XYZ file of C-alpha atoms in Angstrom:
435
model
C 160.516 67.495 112.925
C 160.092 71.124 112.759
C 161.527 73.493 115.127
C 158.661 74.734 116.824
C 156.871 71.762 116.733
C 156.752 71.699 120.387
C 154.769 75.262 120.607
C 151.054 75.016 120.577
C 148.972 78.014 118.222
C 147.958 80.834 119.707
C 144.297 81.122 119.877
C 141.994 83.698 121.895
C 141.326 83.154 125.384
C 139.775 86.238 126.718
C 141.161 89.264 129.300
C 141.629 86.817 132.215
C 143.789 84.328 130.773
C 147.163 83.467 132.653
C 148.534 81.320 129.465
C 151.536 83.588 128.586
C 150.705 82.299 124.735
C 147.570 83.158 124.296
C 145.427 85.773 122.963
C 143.459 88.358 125.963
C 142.373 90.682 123.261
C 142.831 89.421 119.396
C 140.064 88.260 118.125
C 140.324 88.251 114.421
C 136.492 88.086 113.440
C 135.325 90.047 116.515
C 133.717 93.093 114.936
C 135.320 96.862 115.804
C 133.195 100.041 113.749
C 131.661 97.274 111.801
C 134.850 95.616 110.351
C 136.478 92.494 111.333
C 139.398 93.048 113.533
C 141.571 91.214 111.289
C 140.999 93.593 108.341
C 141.761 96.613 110.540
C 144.879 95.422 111.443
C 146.070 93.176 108.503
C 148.890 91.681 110.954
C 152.437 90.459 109.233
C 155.570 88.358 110.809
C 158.829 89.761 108.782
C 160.789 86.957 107.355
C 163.892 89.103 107.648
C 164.562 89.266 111.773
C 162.506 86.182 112.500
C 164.566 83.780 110.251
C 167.812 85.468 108.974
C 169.369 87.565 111.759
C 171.263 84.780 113.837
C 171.377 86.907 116.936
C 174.428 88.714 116.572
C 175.903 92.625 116.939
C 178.723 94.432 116.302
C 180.173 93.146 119.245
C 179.886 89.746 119.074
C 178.498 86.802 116.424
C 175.184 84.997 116.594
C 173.463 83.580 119.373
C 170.865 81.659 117.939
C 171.085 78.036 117.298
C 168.000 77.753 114.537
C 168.647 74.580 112.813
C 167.912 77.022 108.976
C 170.888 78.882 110.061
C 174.873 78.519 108.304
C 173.261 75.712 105.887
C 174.308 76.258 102.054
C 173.730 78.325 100.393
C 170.883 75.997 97.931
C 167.790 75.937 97.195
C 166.919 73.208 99.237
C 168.466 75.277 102.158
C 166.277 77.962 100.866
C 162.888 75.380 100.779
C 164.080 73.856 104.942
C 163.712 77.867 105.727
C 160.635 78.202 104.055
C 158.839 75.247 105.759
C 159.922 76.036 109.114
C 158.810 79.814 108.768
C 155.343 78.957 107.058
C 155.453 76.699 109.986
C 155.767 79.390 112.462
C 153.595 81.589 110.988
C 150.586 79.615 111.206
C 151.442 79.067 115.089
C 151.429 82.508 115.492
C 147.701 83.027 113.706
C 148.733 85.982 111.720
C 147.443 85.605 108.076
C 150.113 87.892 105.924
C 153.777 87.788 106.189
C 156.660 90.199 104.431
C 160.200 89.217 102.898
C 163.146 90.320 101.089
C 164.690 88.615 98.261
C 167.807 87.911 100.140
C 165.822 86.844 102.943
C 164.478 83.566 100.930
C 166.876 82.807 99.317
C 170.801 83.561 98.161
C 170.697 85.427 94.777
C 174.139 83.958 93.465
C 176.856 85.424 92.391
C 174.940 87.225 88.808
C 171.538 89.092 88.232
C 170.449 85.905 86.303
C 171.727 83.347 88.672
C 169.740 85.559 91.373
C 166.571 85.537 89.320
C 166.399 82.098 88.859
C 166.547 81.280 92.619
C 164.103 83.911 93.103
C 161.576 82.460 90.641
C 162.190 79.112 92.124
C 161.472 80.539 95.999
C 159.057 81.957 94.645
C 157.587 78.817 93.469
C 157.368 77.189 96.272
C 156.180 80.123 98.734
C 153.219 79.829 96.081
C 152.514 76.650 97.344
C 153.133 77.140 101.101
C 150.448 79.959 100.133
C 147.629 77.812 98.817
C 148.449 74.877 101.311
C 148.095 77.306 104.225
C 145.946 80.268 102.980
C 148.626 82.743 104.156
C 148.997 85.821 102.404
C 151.715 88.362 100.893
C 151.424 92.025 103.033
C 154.390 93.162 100.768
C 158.044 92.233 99.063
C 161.234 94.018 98.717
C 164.434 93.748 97.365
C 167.749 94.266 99.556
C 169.690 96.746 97.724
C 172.102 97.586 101.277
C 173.239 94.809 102.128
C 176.251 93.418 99.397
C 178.836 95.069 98.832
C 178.463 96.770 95.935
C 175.874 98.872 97.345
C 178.326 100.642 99.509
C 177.610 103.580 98.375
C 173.658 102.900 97.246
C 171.662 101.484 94.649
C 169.706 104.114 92.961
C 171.769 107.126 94.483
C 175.163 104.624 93.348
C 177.913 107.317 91.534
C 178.436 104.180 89.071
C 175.216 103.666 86.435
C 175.692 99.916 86.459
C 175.329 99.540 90.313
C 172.305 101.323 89.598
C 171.352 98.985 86.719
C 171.777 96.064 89.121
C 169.782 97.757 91.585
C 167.099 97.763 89.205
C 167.251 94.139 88.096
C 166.760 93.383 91.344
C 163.598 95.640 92.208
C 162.364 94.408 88.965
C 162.251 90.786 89.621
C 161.157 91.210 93.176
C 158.197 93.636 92.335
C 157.596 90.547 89.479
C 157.574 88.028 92.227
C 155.070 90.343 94.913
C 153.125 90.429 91.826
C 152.491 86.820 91.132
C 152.173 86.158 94.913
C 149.081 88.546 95.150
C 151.378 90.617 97.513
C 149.189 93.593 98.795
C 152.321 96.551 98.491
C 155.660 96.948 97.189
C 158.347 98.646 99.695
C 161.658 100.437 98.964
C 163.483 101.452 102.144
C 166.751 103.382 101.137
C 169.196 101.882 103.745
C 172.246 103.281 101.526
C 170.200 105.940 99.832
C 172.204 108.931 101.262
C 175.866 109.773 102.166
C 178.344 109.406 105.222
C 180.180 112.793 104.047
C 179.336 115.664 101.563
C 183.244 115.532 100.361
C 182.380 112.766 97.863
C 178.939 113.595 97.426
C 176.795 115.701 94.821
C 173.271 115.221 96.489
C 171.689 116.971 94.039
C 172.462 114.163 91.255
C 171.976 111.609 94.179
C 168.373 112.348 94.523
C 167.497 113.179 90.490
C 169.210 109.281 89.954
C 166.481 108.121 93.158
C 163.502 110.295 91.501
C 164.280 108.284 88.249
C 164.179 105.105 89.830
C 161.298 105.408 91.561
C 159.645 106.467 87.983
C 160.956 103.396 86.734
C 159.534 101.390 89.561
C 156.379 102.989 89.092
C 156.038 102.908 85.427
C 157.109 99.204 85.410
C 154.064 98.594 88.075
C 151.555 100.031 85.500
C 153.189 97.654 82.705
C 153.005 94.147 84.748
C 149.064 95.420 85.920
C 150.679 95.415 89.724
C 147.475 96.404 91.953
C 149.504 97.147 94.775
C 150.843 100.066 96.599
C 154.386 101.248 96.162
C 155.777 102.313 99.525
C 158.807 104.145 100.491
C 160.010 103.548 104.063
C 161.383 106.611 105.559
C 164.510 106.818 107.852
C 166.537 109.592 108.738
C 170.250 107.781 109.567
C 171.755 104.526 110.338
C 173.504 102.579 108.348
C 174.364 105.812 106.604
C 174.543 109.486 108.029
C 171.969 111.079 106.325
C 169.430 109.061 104.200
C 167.682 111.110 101.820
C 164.260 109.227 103.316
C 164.554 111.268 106.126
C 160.949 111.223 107.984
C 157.766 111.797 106.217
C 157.754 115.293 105.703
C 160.762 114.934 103.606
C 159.081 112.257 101.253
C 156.427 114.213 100.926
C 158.693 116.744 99.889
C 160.389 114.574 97.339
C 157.284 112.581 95.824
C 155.823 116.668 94.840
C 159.446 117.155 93.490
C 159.686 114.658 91.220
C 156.042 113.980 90.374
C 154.879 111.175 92.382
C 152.093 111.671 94.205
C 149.466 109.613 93.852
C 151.798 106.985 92.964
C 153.779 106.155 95.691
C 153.012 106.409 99.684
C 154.422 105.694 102.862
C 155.673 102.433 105.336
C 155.988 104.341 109.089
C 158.211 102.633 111.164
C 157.956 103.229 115.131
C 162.009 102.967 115.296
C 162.744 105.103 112.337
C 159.981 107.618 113.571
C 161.934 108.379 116.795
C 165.489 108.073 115.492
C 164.046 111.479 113.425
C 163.154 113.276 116.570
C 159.183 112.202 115.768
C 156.845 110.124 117.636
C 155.116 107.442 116.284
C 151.536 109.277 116.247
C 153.318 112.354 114.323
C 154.730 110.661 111.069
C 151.329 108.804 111.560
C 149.610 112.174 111.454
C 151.415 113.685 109.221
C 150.976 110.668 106.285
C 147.338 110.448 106.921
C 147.032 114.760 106.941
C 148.633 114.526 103.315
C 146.991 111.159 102.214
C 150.670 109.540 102.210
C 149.708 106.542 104.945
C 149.982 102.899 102.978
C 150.781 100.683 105.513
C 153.435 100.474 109.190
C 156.273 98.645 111.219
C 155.454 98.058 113.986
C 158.141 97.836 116.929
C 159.589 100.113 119.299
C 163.223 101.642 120.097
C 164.727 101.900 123.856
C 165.774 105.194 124.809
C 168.815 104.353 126.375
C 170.574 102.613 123.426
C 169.460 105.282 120.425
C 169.815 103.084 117.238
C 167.375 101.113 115.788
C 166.731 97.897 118.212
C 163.409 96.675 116.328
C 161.642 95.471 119.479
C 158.483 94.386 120.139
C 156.292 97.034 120.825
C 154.989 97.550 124.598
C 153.616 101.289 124.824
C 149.916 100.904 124.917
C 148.895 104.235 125.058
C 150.525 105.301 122.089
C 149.522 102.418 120.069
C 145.808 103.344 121.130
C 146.289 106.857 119.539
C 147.699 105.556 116.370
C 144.905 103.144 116.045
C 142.447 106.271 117.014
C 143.977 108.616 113.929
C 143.810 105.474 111.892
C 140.246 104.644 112.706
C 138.961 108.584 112.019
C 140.459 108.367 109.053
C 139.142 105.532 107.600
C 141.646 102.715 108.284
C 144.461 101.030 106.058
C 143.791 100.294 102.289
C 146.388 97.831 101.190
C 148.673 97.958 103.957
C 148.531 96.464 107.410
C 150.644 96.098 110.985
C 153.949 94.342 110.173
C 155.892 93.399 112.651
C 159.484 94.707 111.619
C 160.775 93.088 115.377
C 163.121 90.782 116.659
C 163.650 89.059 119.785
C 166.515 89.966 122.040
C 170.003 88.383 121.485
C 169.045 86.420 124.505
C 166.173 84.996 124.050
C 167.600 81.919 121.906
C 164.482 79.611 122.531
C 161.818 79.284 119.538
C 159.265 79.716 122.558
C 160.721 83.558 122.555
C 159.443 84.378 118.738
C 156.116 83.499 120.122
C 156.383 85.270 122.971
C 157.473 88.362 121.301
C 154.983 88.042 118.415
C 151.754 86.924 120.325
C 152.748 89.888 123.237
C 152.845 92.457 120.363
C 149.790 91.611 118.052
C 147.824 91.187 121.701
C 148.843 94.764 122.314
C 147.395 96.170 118.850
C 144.422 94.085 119.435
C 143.852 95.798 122.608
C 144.981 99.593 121.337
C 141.991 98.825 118.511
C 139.699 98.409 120.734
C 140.942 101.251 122.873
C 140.582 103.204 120.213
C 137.071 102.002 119.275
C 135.747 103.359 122.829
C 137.481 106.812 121.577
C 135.481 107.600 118.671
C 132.126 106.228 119.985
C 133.214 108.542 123.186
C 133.666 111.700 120.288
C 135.215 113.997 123.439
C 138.245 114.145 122.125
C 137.227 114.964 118.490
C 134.657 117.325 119.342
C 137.055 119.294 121.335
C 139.208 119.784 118.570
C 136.738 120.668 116.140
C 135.366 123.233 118.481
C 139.151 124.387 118.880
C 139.488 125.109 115.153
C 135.408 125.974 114.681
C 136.235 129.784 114.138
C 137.785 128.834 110.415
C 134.494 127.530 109.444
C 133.353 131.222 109.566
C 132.761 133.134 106.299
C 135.848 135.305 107.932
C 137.750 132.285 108.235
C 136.621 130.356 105.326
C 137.435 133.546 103.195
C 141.309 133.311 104.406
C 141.505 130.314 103.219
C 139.968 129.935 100.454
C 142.154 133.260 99.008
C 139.054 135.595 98.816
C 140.918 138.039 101.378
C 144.179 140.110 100.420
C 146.663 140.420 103.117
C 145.402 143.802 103.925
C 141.655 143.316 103.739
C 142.614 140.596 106.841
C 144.841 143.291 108.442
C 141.678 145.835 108.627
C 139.389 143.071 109.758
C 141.499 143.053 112.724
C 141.007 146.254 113.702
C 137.102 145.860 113.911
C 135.743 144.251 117.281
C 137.605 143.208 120.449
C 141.368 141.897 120.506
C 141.079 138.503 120.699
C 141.892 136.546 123.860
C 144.068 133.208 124.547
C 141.979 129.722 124.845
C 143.612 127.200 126.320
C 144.533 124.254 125.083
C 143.214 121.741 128.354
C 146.116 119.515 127.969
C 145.836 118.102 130.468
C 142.684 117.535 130.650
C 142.644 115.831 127.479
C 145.752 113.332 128.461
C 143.597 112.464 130.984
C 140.762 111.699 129.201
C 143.338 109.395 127.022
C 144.047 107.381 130.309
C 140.021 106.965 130.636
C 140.658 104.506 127.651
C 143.834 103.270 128.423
């Protein structure tokens, strides 16, 4: 009998339900701008935190007594997880999930050995797909976690680390592939340095710019229709990861020529362990046509590493969902949530807690965010802000038609221009109108 067996599926129940494991607010066909919920939010349990982490910290081992965990290392291990997740998933309603290789299954003790128990995995998640209709948001290989990526995969100082690293991304991209999987991600978790004695970062990054050619070059050869992502994070488990926030992808995807190619996974955590907030790297990605898909969790202040918790802020959700909505929504991507349940909550009732709570939230900050653009306040007060640059004078700065001096003697013509303000608060409490 399956773990959860006892938990019943979440299904909608409307805003004045009491049932702790229902849905107030997803509905996945109810229609927001026109398109189904659903394929606004594309929502995603990880396989990763939900099935693999047993609960522990660096203070103590695991606390979880899931009946998948400290089997062998087999494939038939590997098939009990797979059933029990696929299991889980459907109770939670969410039609797209996301996994490592590592996560599914153990990749051995060779590159071959590890591709042969991915293709088998694989195999069988193919038919937990068809069976159950679920879907593939997105794969990715772990290339931090073993021991030989101590010092990273791509950014490794020894070529046949890196070599390894690439078998790896090469049969997982191979395996999203044949699973229909929507996006490919690389997050760098080793990709940087812990001190600049040892390290020549400018070698470092060329050896990451090559891989990620390589990775994109190979996704043009198997006819991949995907997006290749890059998940930025500025520390943790290394000092300094060259994935620092979005502005620095940006920065290296123009430096080593791919944009257009490859685009962005925002994580809520990662976005505030950079100084950000969540609706900044969000702005910033979609300003610069970078946004592919998010993580969604949260952080706790208090702590200041990377707790991947289930996110709770409603008001910042809604203005996510409002930058995401003006701009036309996700492509490929979609909501996954990167999250996992406290090391106290050891009951399977808890994953559903934490996983119906947090897609009931984004449900909610949609349609939030709905009522914001029909509203148009807040967008035509920003327009209006910035309406003197669709001027000829402005236009003509621009656009480069003005020298720095012809702009100069413009100034002098006319009245000194006068502060505007900015009605801050004004406009956070127009927010709260919504909230």
């Amino acid at each position: 009998m399956s773990y959860f067996a006892d938990l019943p599926a979440a299904q909608f129940e409307g805003p004045d339900s009491r049932n702790p494991l229902a849905y107030r607010y997803y509905q996945p066909d109810r229609l927001v701008l026109g398109k189904p919920m659903v394929e606004h939010l594309r929502p995603s349990v990880c396989y990763w935190h939900s099935f693999c982490w047993p609960g522990s910290d660096v203070f103590g081992g695991g606390t979880f007594n899931r009946p998948w965990l400290g089997l062998p290392d087999t494939l038939e291990s590997a098939r009990l997880k797979a059933d029990e997740a696929f299991t889980f998933f459907q109770k939670t309603g969410m039609p797209y999930f996301a996994f490592h290789d590592v996560d599914a299954v153990s990749l051995g003790t060779s590159l071959r050995e590890g591709w042969s128990n991915l293709d088998a995995i694989a195999d069988y998640f193919a038919e937990k797909m068809s069976q159950t209709g679920l879907k593939l948001l997105w794969g990715t290989a772990n290339l931090f976690s073993h021991p030989r990526y101590q010092a990273g995969g791509a950014t490794n100082p020894d070529p046949n680390v890196f070599a390894y690293a690439a078998g790896q991304v090469r049969a997982m991209l191979d395996v999203t592939h044949r699973l229909g999987g929507g996006n490919y991600v690389l997050w760098g978790g080793r990709e940087g340095y812990d001190t600049l004695l040892n390290t020549d970062m400018r070698q470092e990054l060329d050896q990451l710019g090559r891989f990620l050619n390589l990775v994109v070059e190979h996704k043009h050869k198997i006819g991949f229709k995907g997006t290749i992502l890059i998940e930025p994070k500025p520390c943790e488990p290394t000092k300094h990861q060259y994935d620092f926030d979005s502005a620095t992808v940006h920065a290296f995807l123009a430096n080593y020529g791919l944009l257009g190619e490859v685009k962005l996974n925002i994580e809520v955590n990662h976005a505030t362990l950079a100084g950000h907030s969540f609706e900044h790297e969000i702005a910033y990605a979609l300003g610069h046509n970078l946004l592919g898909s998010v993580d969604l969790n949260r952080g706790d202040p208090q702590n200041g590493w990377d707790t991947d918790q289930f996110p709770a802020d409603l008001q910042e959700t809604t203005l996510v969902l409002y930058r995401l909505l003006q701009a036309g929504g996700l492509e490929t991507g979609g909501f996954n949530f990167d999250a996992k349940v406290r090391r106290q909550s050891i009951d399977a009732v808890d994953m559903l807690h934490g996983h119906v709570g947090g897609l009931d939230l984004l449900a909610r900050a949609l349609l939030n965010a709905e009522q914001m653009v029909l509203d148009g306040q807040l967008a035509a007060f920003v327009a209006d802000r910035y309406s003197g640059w669709n001027s000829t004078f402005g236009a003509d700065i621009l656009s480069g038609k003005l020298s720095l001096s012809a702009i100069a003697d413009a100034a002098t013509t006319g009245p000194a221009p006068q502060p505007v303000s900015g009605r801050q608060e004004m406009l956070e409490n127009l927010v709260q109108r919504f909230v």
